[in-house]
Amino acid sequence: MATLSVGEPQEMEVDRRGESEESGDDETKRKSLNGEVDSLQAPSTVPKESPVDMDTITLDPDEEDVDLVHCRIGKIEGLEVLRKAKTISLRQNLIQCIENLDSLVSLRELDLYDNQIRKLENLQALTELEQLDVSFNILRKIEGLECLTKITKLFLLHNKIMSIANLDQLTSLQMLELGSNRIRVIENLDSLTSLESLFLGTNKISQLQNLDGLHSLTVLSIQSNRITKLEGLQNLVSLRELYLSHNGIEVIEGLENNKKLTTLDIAANRIKKIENISHLTELKEFWMNDNQIDNWADLDELKNAKGLETVYLERNPLQKDPQYRRKIMLALPNVRQIDATFIRF
């Protein structure tokens, strides 16, 4: 294991809400943020960190899993000795440029989360790479990935990326995380036929489109965008989890072919009626809080989902009913959790 000779670094905590579960947060699938900064928050008084010289770090040539997290590294260099390395984590450093990686031809995973990187570059030698995380950096474009044809998981969360592009060669990609960027249009995904999970939360997307070729997709998350209409999902017949909270959707529709859905999250929209989902018999979790549901008869749409375990309806007009929880239990006797509270038997 690589060690820092100047002392044991203290791990930094990072708020990772609103991103895919595998890239850090186990509540991502439920919560999403608007990406706004509190204007009343006092400016940070933490002094700026100074980079350390890589010469102060001891590297083990036989190490396969190299951990260089929060070591104040300012430049990638001196890693040539790590010819056996399969995974390298350079999280939470001060790196500004991806460079000097050509000798790491056996690398399977590279983690550059939370640095100061402005460009995806100098990755062409990493042809065995299967996972790349450059989240929480300053990227503006997706580029320089053409040679990474074996990559299965790509995390580019919380950058400044404007558009989805230059992914055509990544035909083995199974997970793509592009949450918290500046993307306005879903596009250029047709070649990603192996993609199983797509995360686009907290962007500026206004329309569900150009998803027809993603026949293997099982998880789609587009929380906290500008979607007003449920559409464009008819070819996603393998879809199991759909997250659309914090948008402007007014009507539940367009889910006729998504019969395998087990999780449907349409919380915090503008929906007045639960409808057009009686065919979703495999549904286990239904999130409809923070909408405008006022008719108890709407719950009949969920009666065919015999395995339904969790229902969120809080902050709808229905919640004003003194018998709110009791009426949900009578209408949906198999439910085990109502809002955040488990049912006691």
Tab-separated table of C-alpha atoms in Angstrom:
chain	number	residue	atom	x	y	z
A	1	MET	CA	0.000	0.000	0.000
A	2	ALA	CA	1.285	3.478	-0.837
A	3	THR	CA	1.998	5.648	2.194
A	4	LEU	CA	2.535	9.333	2.771
A	5	SER	CA	5.695	9.951	4.758
A	6	VAL	CA	4.531	13.307	6.122
A	7	GLY	CA	1.855	11.703	8.266
A	8	GLU	CA	-1.472	9.935	8.043
A	9	PRO	CA	-3.973	12.072	6.117
A	10	GLN	CA	-7.387	12.720	7.563
A	11	GLU	CA	-10.130	11.684	5.172
A	12	MET	CA	-12.312	14.529	3.942
A	13	GLU	CA	-16.100	14.187	3.986
A	14	VAL	CA	-17.917	15.108	0.797
A	15	ASP	CA	-21.630	15.621	0.304
A	16	ARG	CA	-22.519	13.094	-2.378
A	17	ARG	CA	-26.299	13.255	-2.431
A	18	GLY	CA	-27.941	13.270	-5.815
A	19	GLU	CA	-25.570	10.879	-7.539
A	20	SER	CA	-25.650	7.220	-8.455
A	21	GLU	CA	-25.561	4.693	-5.658
A	22	GLU	CA	-22.366	3.021	-6.814
A	23	SER	CA	-20.408	6.238	-6.955
A	24	GLY	CA	-20.997	6.916	-3.307
A	25	ASP	CA	-24.422	7.795	-1.944
A	26	ASP	CA	-26.799	5.061	-0.851
A	27	GLU	CA	-29.758	7.472	-0.880
A	28	THR	CA	-29.279	8.731	-4.426
A	29	LYS	CA	-32.185	6.780	-5.763
A	30	ARG	CA	-34.488	8.609	-3.410
A	31	LYS	CA	-33.063	12.059	-2.922
A	32	SER	CA	-32.003	14.699	-5.386
A	33	LEU	CA	-30.760	18.248	-4.940
A	34	ASN	CA	-31.445	21.382	-6.907
A	35	GLY	CA	-27.733	22.051	-7.013
A	36	GLU	CA	-28.122	25.509	-5.512
A	37	VAL	CA	-25.564	27.104	-3.206
A	38	ASP	CA	-26.782	28.768	-0.030
A	39	SER	CA	-26.088	32.460	-0.614
A	40	LEU	CA	-26.162	33.114	3.120
A	41	GLN	CA	-23.440	30.629	3.886
A	42	ALA	CA	-20.278	32.243	5.197
A	43	PRO	CA	-17.224	31.999	2.940
A	44	SER	CA	-14.857	29.187	3.826
A	45	THR	CA	-11.962	30.247	6.034
A	46	VAL	CA	-10.027	27.015	5.459
A	47	PRO	CA	-6.563	27.922	4.146
A	48	LYS	CA	-5.698	26.779	0.654
A	49	GLU	CA	-3.793	23.513	0.667
A	50	SER	CA	-0.318	23.360	-0.840
A	51	PRO	CA	0.543	20.380	-3.072
A	52	VAL	CA	3.100	17.856	-1.855
A	53	ASP	CA	5.944	16.472	-3.924
A	54	MET	CA	5.424	12.874	-5.060
A	55	ASP	CA	8.940	12.167	-3.801
A	56	THR	CA	7.543	12.229	-0.262
A	57	ILE	CA	5.215	9.311	-1.023
A	58	THR	CA	6.425	5.718	-0.772
A	59	LEU	CA	5.060	3.428	-3.481
A	60	ASP	CA	5.100	-0.370	-3.338
A	61	PRO	CA	5.912	-1.840	-6.788
A	62	ASP	CA	4.027	-5.046	-5.919
A	63	GLU	CA	0.843	-3.301	-4.791
A	64	GLU	CA	-2.244	-4.005	-6.927
A	65	ASP	CA	-4.656	-1.685	-5.095
A	66	VAL	CA	-3.068	1.729	-4.626
A	67	ASP	CA	-4.746	4.215	-2.278
A	68	LEU	CA	-3.532	7.822	-2.517
A	69	VAL	CA	-6.633	9.542	-1.148
A	70	HIS	CA	-6.325	13.090	0.242
A	71	CYS	CA	-2.546	13.224	0.003
A	72	ARG	CA	-2.417	16.786	-1.392
A	73	ILE	CA	-0.902	15.491	-4.645
A	74	GLY	CA	-0.642	18.299	-7.184
A	75	LYS	CA	0.755	16.392	-10.145
A	76	ILE	CA	0.519	12.794	-11.343
A	77	GLU	CA	4.086	11.584	-11.658
A	78	GLY	CA	6.393	8.840	-10.489
A	79	LEU	CA	3.779	6.102	-10.851
A	80	GLU	CA	5.845	4.099	-13.370
A	81	VAL	CA	6.867	1.652	-10.634
A	82	LEU	CA	3.237	0.544	-10.200
A	83	ARG	CA	3.251	-1.870	-13.131
A	84	LYS	CA	1.174	-4.422	-11.232
A	85	ALA	CA	-1.479	-1.921	-10.169
A	86	LYS	CA	-5.065	-2.872	-10.958
A	87	THR	CA	-6.748	0.000	-9.123
A	88	ILE	CA	-5.464	3.469	-8.279
A	89	SER	CA	-7.404	5.969	-6.189
A	90	LEU	CA	-6.267	9.590	-6.349
A	91	ARG	CA	-9.379	11.028	-4.762
A	92	GLN	CA	-9.477	14.385	-3.020
A	93	ASN	CA	-6.141	15.708	-4.192
A	94	LEU	CA	-5.049	18.872	-6.006
A	95	ILE	CA	-4.478	17.348	-9.443
A	96	GLN	CA	-5.096	19.665	-12.388
A	97	CYS	CA	-4.005	17.495	-15.313
A	98	ILE	CA	-4.339	13.806	-16.237
A	99	GLU	CA	-0.830	12.794	-17.307
A	100	ASN	CA	2.032	10.307	-16.976
A	101	LEU	CA	-0.159	7.189	-16.965
A	102	ASP	CA	1.192	5.463	-20.089
A	103	SER	CA	3.051	2.760	-18.162
A	104	LEU	CA	-0.033	1.615	-16.229
A	105	VAL	CA	-1.231	-0.734	-18.952
A	106	SER	CA	-2.738	-3.254	-16.499
A	107	LEU	CA	-4.928	-0.690	-14.735
A	108	ARG	CA	-8.584	-1.671	-14.349
A	109	GLU	CA	-9.916	1.167	-12.178
A	110	LEU	CA	-8.841	4.807	-11.971
A	111	ASP	CA	-10.429	7.162	-9.450
A	112	LEU	CA	-9.791	10.910	-9.811
A	113	TYR	CA	-12.853	12.076	-7.886
A	114	ASP	CA	-12.659	15.555	-6.329
A	115	ASN	CA	-9.629	17.182	-7.934
A	116	GLN	CA	-9.169	20.228	-10.179
A	117	ILE	CA	-9.063	18.514	-13.574
A	118	ARG	CA	-10.261	20.560	-16.563
A	119	LYS	CA	-9.816	18.087	-19.417
A	120	LEU	CA	-10.130	14.355	-20.111
A	121	GLU	CA	-6.825	13.549	-21.787
A	122	ASN	CA	-3.811	11.224	-21.903
A	123	LEU	CA	-5.851	8.091	-21.237
A	124	GLN	CA	-5.169	6.292	-24.525
A	125	ALA	CA	-2.709	3.769	-23.027
A	126	LEU	CA	-5.220	2.511	-20.450
A	127	THR	CA	-6.900	0.070	-22.816
A	128	GLU	CA	-7.728	-2.409	-20.016
A	129	LEU	CA	-9.546	0.203	-17.944
A	130	GLU	CA	-13.000	-0.895	-16.779
A	131	GLN	CA	-13.976	1.903	-14.411
A	132	LEU	CA	-13.183	5.623	-14.493
A	133	ASP	CA	-14.362	8.239	-11.999
A	134	VAL	CA	-13.604	11.907	-12.703
A	135	SER	CA	-16.534	13.272	-10.712
A	136	PHE	CA	-16.342	16.605	-8.853
A	137	ASN	CA	-13.839	18.257	-11.178
A	138	ILE	CA	-14.067	21.111	-13.704
A	139	LEU	CA	-14.660	19.209	-16.961
A	140	ARG	CA	-16.591	21.009	-19.698
A	141	LYS	CA	-16.529	18.299	-22.372
A	142	ILE	CA	-16.624	14.524	-22.712
A	143	GLU	CA	-13.565	13.700	-24.806
A	144	GLY	CA	-10.419	11.597	-25.003
A	145	LEU	CA	-12.137	8.300	-24.163
A	146	GLU	CA	-12.110	6.654	-27.601
A	147	CYS	CA	-9.515	4.011	-26.681
A	148	LEU	CA	-11.266	2.890	-23.498
A	149	THR	CA	-13.358	0.256	-25.254
A	150	LYS	CA	-13.455	-2.075	-22.224
A	151	ILE	CA	-14.824	0.485	-19.820
A	152	THR	CA	-18.086	-0.569	-18.137
A	153	LYS	CA	-18.590	2.216	-15.584
A	154	LEU	CA	-18.023	5.926	-16.195
A	155	PHE	CA	-18.648	8.537	-13.487
A	156	LEU	CA	-18.548	12.210	-14.510
A	157	LEU	CA	-20.810	13.574	-11.794
A	158	HIS	CA	-20.736	17.237	-10.796
A	159	ASN	CA	-18.679	18.867	-13.528
A	160	LYS	CA	-19.588	21.577	-16.046
A	161	ILE	CA	-20.358	19.309	-18.999
A	162	MET	CA	-22.698	20.935	-21.513
A	163	SER	CA	-23.558	18.000	-23.790
A	164	ILE	CA	-23.473	14.214	-24.142
A	165	ALA	CA	-20.930	13.407	-26.852
A	166	ASN	CA	-17.959	11.267	-27.917
A	167	LEU	CA	-19.173	8.035	-26.327
A	168	ASP	CA	-19.694	6.056	-29.542
A	169	GLN	CA	-16.721	3.735	-28.992
A	170	LEU	CA	-17.701	2.776	-25.436
A	171	THR	CA	-19.947	-0.089	-26.475
A	172	SER	CA	-19.210	-2.084	-23.291
A	173	LEU	CA	-20.467	0.704	-21.040
A	174	GLN	CA	-23.018	-0.510	-18.479
A	175	MET	CA	-23.250	2.488	-16.139
A	176	LEU	CA	-23.065	6.166	-17.053
A	177	GLU	CA	-23.287	8.869	-14.372
A	178	LEU	CA	-23.649	12.432	-15.669
A	179	GLY	CA	-25.603	13.975	-12.801
A	180	SER	CA	-25.113	17.588	-11.680
A	181	ASN	CA	-23.814	18.997	-14.940
A	182	ARG	CA	-25.230	21.491	-17.462
A	183	ILE	CA	-26.721	19.076	-19.984
A	184	ARG	CA	-29.849	20.249	-21.806
A	185	VAL	CA	-30.512	17.434	-24.289
A	186	ILE	CA	-30.426	13.625	-24.057
A	187	GLU	CA	-28.516	12.638	-27.195
A	188	ASN	CA	-25.762	10.515	-28.760
A	189	LEU	CA	-26.502	7.371	-26.764
A	190	ASP	CA	-27.584	5.046	-29.583
A	191	SER	CA	-24.335	3.044	-29.633
A	192	LEU	CA	-24.496	2.239	-25.907
A	193	THR	CA	-26.544	-0.918	-26.361
A	194	SER	CA	-25.077	-2.542	-23.216
A	195	LEU	CA	-26.002	0.386	-20.961
A	196	GLU	CA	-27.955	-0.744	-17.906
A	197	SER	CA	-27.937	2.362	-15.676
A	198	LEU	CA	-28.158	5.999	-16.761
A	199	PHE	CA	-28.021	8.860	-14.253
A	200	LEU	CA	-28.800	12.386	-15.468
A	201	GLY	CA	-30.119	14.035	-12.300
A	202	THR	CA	-29.735	17.763	-11.642
A	203	ASN	CA	-29.173	18.968	-15.193
A	204	LYS	CA	-31.286	21.218	-17.447
A	205	ILE	CA	-33.072	18.547	-19.489
A	206	SER	CA	-36.563	19.473	-20.656
A	207	GLN	CA	-37.564	16.406	-22.710
A	208	LEU	CA	-37.324	12.630	-22.453
A	209	GLN	CA	-35.994	11.685	-25.886
A	210	ASN	CA	-33.412	9.682	-27.843
A	211	LEU	CA	-33.585	6.694	-25.517
A	212	ASP	CA	-35.012	4.185	-27.985
A	213	GLY	CA	-31.766	2.263	-28.545
A	214	LEU	CA	-31.134	1.534	-24.864
A	215	HIS	CA	-32.860	-1.850	-24.800
A	216	SER	CA	-30.756	-3.116	-21.866
A	217	LEU	CA	-31.520	-0.152	-19.609
A	218	THR	CA	-32.873	-1.168	-16.188
A	219	VAL	CA	-32.266	2.052	-14.194
A	220	LEU	CA	-33.055	5.571	-15.425
A	221	SER	CA	-32.671	8.577	-13.137
A	222	ILE	CA	-33.527	12.080	-14.364
A	223	GLN	CA	-34.395	13.762	-11.082
A	224	SER	CA	-34.309	17.545	-10.673
A	225	ASN	CA	-34.555	18.549	-14.311
A	226	ARG	CA	-37.188	20.392	-16.359
A	227	ILE	CA	-39.273	17.459	-17.626
A	228	THR	CA	-42.971	18.292	-18.073
A	229	LYS	CA	-44.194	15.209	-19.971
A	230	LEU	CA	-43.716	11.471	-19.467
A	231	GLU	CA	-42.780	10.214	-22.943
A	232	GLY	CA	-40.097	8.489	-24.975
A	233	LEU	CA	-39.891	5.398	-22.770
A	234	GLN	CA	-41.821	2.963	-24.943
A	235	ASN	CA	-38.749	0.976	-26.069
A	236	LEU	CA	-37.285	0.602	-22.570
A	237	VAL	CA	-39.009	-2.711	-21.948
A	238	SER	CA	-36.343	-3.884	-19.466
A	239	LEU	CA	-36.668	-0.811	-17.247
A	240	ARG	CA	-37.031	-1.666	-13.551
A	241	GLU	CA	-36.311	1.602	-11.759
A	242	LEU	CA	-37.472	5.032	-12.929
A	243	TYR	CA	-36.632	8.187	-10.970
A	244	LEU	CA	-38.289	11.428	-12.100
A	245	SER	CA	-38.766	13.393	-8.886
A	246	HIS	CA	-38.453	17.188	-8.787
A	247	ASN	CA	-39.610	17.924	-12.325
A	248	GLY	CA	-42.771	19.539	-13.710
A	249	ILE	CA	-44.734	16.442	-14.784
A	250	GLU	CA	-48.513	16.875	-14.681
A	251	VAL	CA	-49.852	13.514	-15.929
A	252	ILE	CA	-48.741	9.901	-15.398
A	253	GLU	CA	-48.665	8.432	-18.908
A	254	GLY	CA	-46.496	6.691	-21.472
A	255	LEU	CA	-45.578	3.723	-19.283
A	256	GLU	CA	-47.576	1.105	-21.184
A	257	ASN	CA	-44.501	-0.921	-22.195
A	258	ASN	CA	-42.586	-0.576	-18.935
A	259	LYS	CA	-44.258	-3.549	-17.276
A	260	LYS	CA	-41.153	-4.654	-15.383
A	261	LEU	CA	-40.979	-1.520	-13.244
A	262	THR	CA	-40.375	-2.276	-9.570
A	263	THR	CA	-39.638	1.304	-8.476
A	264	LEU	CA	-41.455	4.405	-9.712
A	265	ASP	CA	-40.417	7.742	-8.247
A	266	ILE	CA	-42.439	10.738	-9.441
A	267	ALA	CA	-42.361	12.707	-6.214
A	268	ALA	CA	-42.360	16.514	-6.191
A	269	ASN	CA	-44.093	17.073	-9.519
A	270	ARG	CA	-47.489	18.588	-10.391
A	271	ILE	CA	-49.568	15.422	-10.618
A	272	LYS	CA	-53.230	15.566	-9.592
A	273	LYS	CA	-54.259	11.966	-10.259
A	274	ILE	CA	-52.744	8.483	-9.921
A	275	GLU	CA	-53.591	6.853	-13.244
A	276	ASN	CA	-52.339	4.658	-16.078
A	277	ILE	CA	-50.235	2.370	-13.869
A	278	SER	CA	-52.623	-0.490	-13.031
A	279	HIS	CA	-50.589	-2.707	-15.396
A	280	LEU	CA	-47.421	-2.281	-13.306
A	281	THR	CA	-47.978	-5.490	-11.354
A	282	GLU	CA	-44.312	-5.873	-10.308
A	283	LEU	CA	-44.184	-2.516	-8.534
A	284	LYS	CA	-42.557	-2.632	-5.080
A	285	GLU	CA	-41.866	1.037	-4.358
A	286	PHE	CA	-44.090	3.966	-5.331
A	287	TRP	CA	-42.994	7.499	-4.505
A	288	MET	CA	-45.736	10.107	-5.030
A	289	ASN	CA	-45.121	12.546	-2.186
A	290	ASP	CA	-45.266	16.301	-2.774
A	291	ASN	CA	-47.881	16.231	-5.521
A	292	GLN	CA	-51.577	17.190	-5.660
A	293	ILE	CA	-53.383	13.882	-5.047
A	294	ASP	CA	-56.747	14.428	-3.321
A	295	ASN	CA	-58.881	11.385	-4.210
A	296	TRP	CA	-58.638	8.154	-2.200
A	297	ALA	CA	-60.092	6.201	-5.142
A	298	ASP	CA	-56.820	6.774	-6.998
A	299	LEU	CA	-55.182	4.086	-4.847
A	300	ASP	CA	-57.145	1.479	-6.802
A	301	GLU	CA	-54.506	1.898	-9.521
A	302	LEU	CA	-52.018	0.164	-7.216
A	303	LYS	CA	-54.107	-2.843	-6.186
A	304	ASN	CA	-52.718	-5.110	-8.902
A	305	ALA	CA	-49.200	-4.658	-7.520
A	306	LYS	CA	-49.429	-7.439	-4.949
A	307	GLY	CA	-45.775	-7.061	-3.984
A	308	LEU	CA	-45.996	-3.333	-3.264
A	309	GLU	CA	-44.079	-2.663	-0.042
A	310	THR	CA	-43.449	1.080	0.147
A	311	VAL	CA	-45.740	4.022	-0.630
A	312	TYR	CA	-44.918	7.691	-0.167
A	313	LEU	CA	-47.928	10.043	-0.297
A	314	GLU	CA	-47.009	12.660	2.286
A	315	ARG	CA	-47.516	16.334	1.491
A	316	ASN	CA	-50.434	15.616	-0.800
A	317	PRO	CA	-53.938	16.897	0.064
A	318	LEU	CA	-54.750	13.297	1.090
A	319	GLN	CA	-52.510	13.620	4.116
A	320	LYS	CA	-54.892	16.104	5.713
A	321	ASP	CA	-57.334	13.240	6.324
A	322	PRO	CA	-57.144	12.218	10.030
A	323	GLN	CA	-57.410	8.578	8.889
A	324	TYR	CA	-54.589	8.990	6.354
A	325	ARG	CA	-52.453	6.007	7.352
A	326	ARG	CA	-55.409	3.771	8.147
A	327	LYS	CA	-57.003	4.367	4.747
A	328	ILE	CA	-53.753	3.547	2.943
A	329	MET	CA	-53.452	0.292	4.907
A	330	LEU	CA	-57.034	-0.683	4.074
A	331	ALA	CA	-56.611	0.107	0.381
A	332	LEU	CA	-53.158	-1.513	0.096
A	333	PRO	CA	-52.954	-4.251	2.754
A	334	ASN	CA	-49.587	-5.602	1.556
A	335	VAL	CA	-47.746	-2.319	2.099
A	336	ARG	CA	-45.079	-2.454	4.817
A	337	GLN	CA	-43.991	1.186	4.830
A	338	ILE	CA	-46.012	4.400	4.510
A	339	ASP	CA	-43.819	7.436	3.951
A	340	ALA	CA	-40.815	7.134	6.262
A	341	THR	CA	-42.560	4.973	8.844
A	342	PHE	CA	-42.798	1.190	8.859
A	343	ILE	CA	-46.141	-0.371	9.670
A	344	ARG	CA	-46.304	-2.227	12.977
A	345	PHE	CA	-48.230	-5.465	13.006
